[in-house]
Short mmCIF file of C-alpha atoms in Angstrom, two decimals:
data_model
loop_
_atom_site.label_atom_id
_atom_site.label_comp_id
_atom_site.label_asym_id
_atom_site.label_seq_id
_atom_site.Cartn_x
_atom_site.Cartn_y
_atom_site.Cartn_z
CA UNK A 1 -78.77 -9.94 -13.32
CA UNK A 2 -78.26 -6.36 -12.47
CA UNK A 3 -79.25 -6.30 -8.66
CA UNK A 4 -79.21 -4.62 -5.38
CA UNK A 5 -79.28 -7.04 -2.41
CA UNK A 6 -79.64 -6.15 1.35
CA UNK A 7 -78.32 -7.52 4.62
CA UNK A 8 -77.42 -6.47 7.75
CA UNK A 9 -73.31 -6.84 9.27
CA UNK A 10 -74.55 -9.08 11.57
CA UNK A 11 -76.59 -11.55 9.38
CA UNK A 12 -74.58 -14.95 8.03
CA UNK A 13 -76.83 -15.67 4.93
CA UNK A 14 -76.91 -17.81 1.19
CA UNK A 15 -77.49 -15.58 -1.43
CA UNK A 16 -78.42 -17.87 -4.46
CA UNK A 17 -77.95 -16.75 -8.39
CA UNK A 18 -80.39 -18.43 -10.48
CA UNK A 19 -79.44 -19.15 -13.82
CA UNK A 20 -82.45 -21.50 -14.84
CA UNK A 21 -83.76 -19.25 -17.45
CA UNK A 22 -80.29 -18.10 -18.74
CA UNK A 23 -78.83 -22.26 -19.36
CA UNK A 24 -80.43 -23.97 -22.58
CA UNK A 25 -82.59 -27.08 -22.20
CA UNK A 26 -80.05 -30.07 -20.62
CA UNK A 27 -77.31 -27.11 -20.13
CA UNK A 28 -75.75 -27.45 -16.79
CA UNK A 29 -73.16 -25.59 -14.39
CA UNK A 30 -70.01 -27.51 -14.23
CA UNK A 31 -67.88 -24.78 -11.88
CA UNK A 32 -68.89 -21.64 -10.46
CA UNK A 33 -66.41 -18.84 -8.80
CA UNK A 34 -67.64 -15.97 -6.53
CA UNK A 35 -65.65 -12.93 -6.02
CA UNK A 36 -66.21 -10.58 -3.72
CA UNK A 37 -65.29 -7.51 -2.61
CA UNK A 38 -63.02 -6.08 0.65
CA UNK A 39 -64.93 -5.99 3.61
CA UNK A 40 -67.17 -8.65 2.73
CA UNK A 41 -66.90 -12.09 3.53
CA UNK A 42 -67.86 -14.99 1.57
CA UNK A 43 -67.78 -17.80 4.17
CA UNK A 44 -69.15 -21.17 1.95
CA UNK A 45 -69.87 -20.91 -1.81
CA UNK A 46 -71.55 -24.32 -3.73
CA UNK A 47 -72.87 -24.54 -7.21
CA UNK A 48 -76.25 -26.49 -8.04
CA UNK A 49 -76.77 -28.01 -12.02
CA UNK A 50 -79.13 -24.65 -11.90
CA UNK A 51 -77.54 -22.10 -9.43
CA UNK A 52 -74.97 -21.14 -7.48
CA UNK A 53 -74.74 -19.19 -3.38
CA UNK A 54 -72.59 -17.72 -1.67
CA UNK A 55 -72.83 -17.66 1.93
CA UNK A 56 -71.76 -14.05 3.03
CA UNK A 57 -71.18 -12.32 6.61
CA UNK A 58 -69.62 -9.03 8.00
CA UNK A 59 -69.60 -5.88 5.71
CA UNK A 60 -69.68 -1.82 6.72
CA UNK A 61 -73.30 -0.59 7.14
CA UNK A 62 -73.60 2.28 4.77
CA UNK A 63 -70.82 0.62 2.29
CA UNK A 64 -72.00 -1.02 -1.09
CA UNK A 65 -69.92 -4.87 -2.29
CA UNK A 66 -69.50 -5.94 -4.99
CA UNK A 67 -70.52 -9.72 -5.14
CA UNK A 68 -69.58 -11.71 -8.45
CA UNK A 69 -70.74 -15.15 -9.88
CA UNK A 70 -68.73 -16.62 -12.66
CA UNK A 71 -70.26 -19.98 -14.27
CA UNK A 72 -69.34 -22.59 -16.91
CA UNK A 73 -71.78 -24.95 -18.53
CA UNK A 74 -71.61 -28.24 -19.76
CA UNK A 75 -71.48 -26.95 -23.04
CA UNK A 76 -68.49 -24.82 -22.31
CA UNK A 77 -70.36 -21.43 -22.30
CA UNK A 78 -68.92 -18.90 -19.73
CA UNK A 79 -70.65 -16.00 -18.01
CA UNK A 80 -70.52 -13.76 -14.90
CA UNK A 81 -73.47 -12.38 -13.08
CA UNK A 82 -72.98 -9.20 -10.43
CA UNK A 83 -74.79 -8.30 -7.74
CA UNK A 84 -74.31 -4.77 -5.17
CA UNK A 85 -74.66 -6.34 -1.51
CA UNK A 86 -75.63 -2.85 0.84
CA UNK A 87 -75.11 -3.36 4.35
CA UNK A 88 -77.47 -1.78 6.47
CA UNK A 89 -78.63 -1.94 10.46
CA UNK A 90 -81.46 -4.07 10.65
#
């Protein structure tokens, strides 16, 4: 999940990580960690048997953040997804 996401400094949003297609059939998410970068705030984060958000606010317009999503299954798999949050005016 190699992505670019958007917001503005001033928004408070969830930004959800689906890993439906990625988890085999009856696989769940058992604990989920977000790390983000500097700058950036991760106010709430909560995991679903299929997904996991992060609720981020604040940020630089013009800088890129690095927003991270590290999962374990049922099964004991392991696996991180990244994202690039840019902060921009809106």
């Amino acid at each position: 999940m190699a992505a670019d996401w958007t917001k503005d400094p001033d928004a408070v949003l969830d930004w959800r990580w689906d890993w439906t297609d990625w988890l085999a059939d009856g696989e769940t998410i058992t604990a989920s960690t977000m790390t983000v970068s500097a700058g950036l705030v991760l106010t709430r984060d909560f995991y679903s048997p299929t997904s996991a958000a992060a609720w981020l606010s604040g940020g630089t317009p013009g800088t890129p953040y690095l927003v991270a999503n590290r999962i374990v299954t049922s099964v004991g798999h392991t696996d991180e997804r990244s994202v690039t949050i840019r902060v921009t005016n809106r």
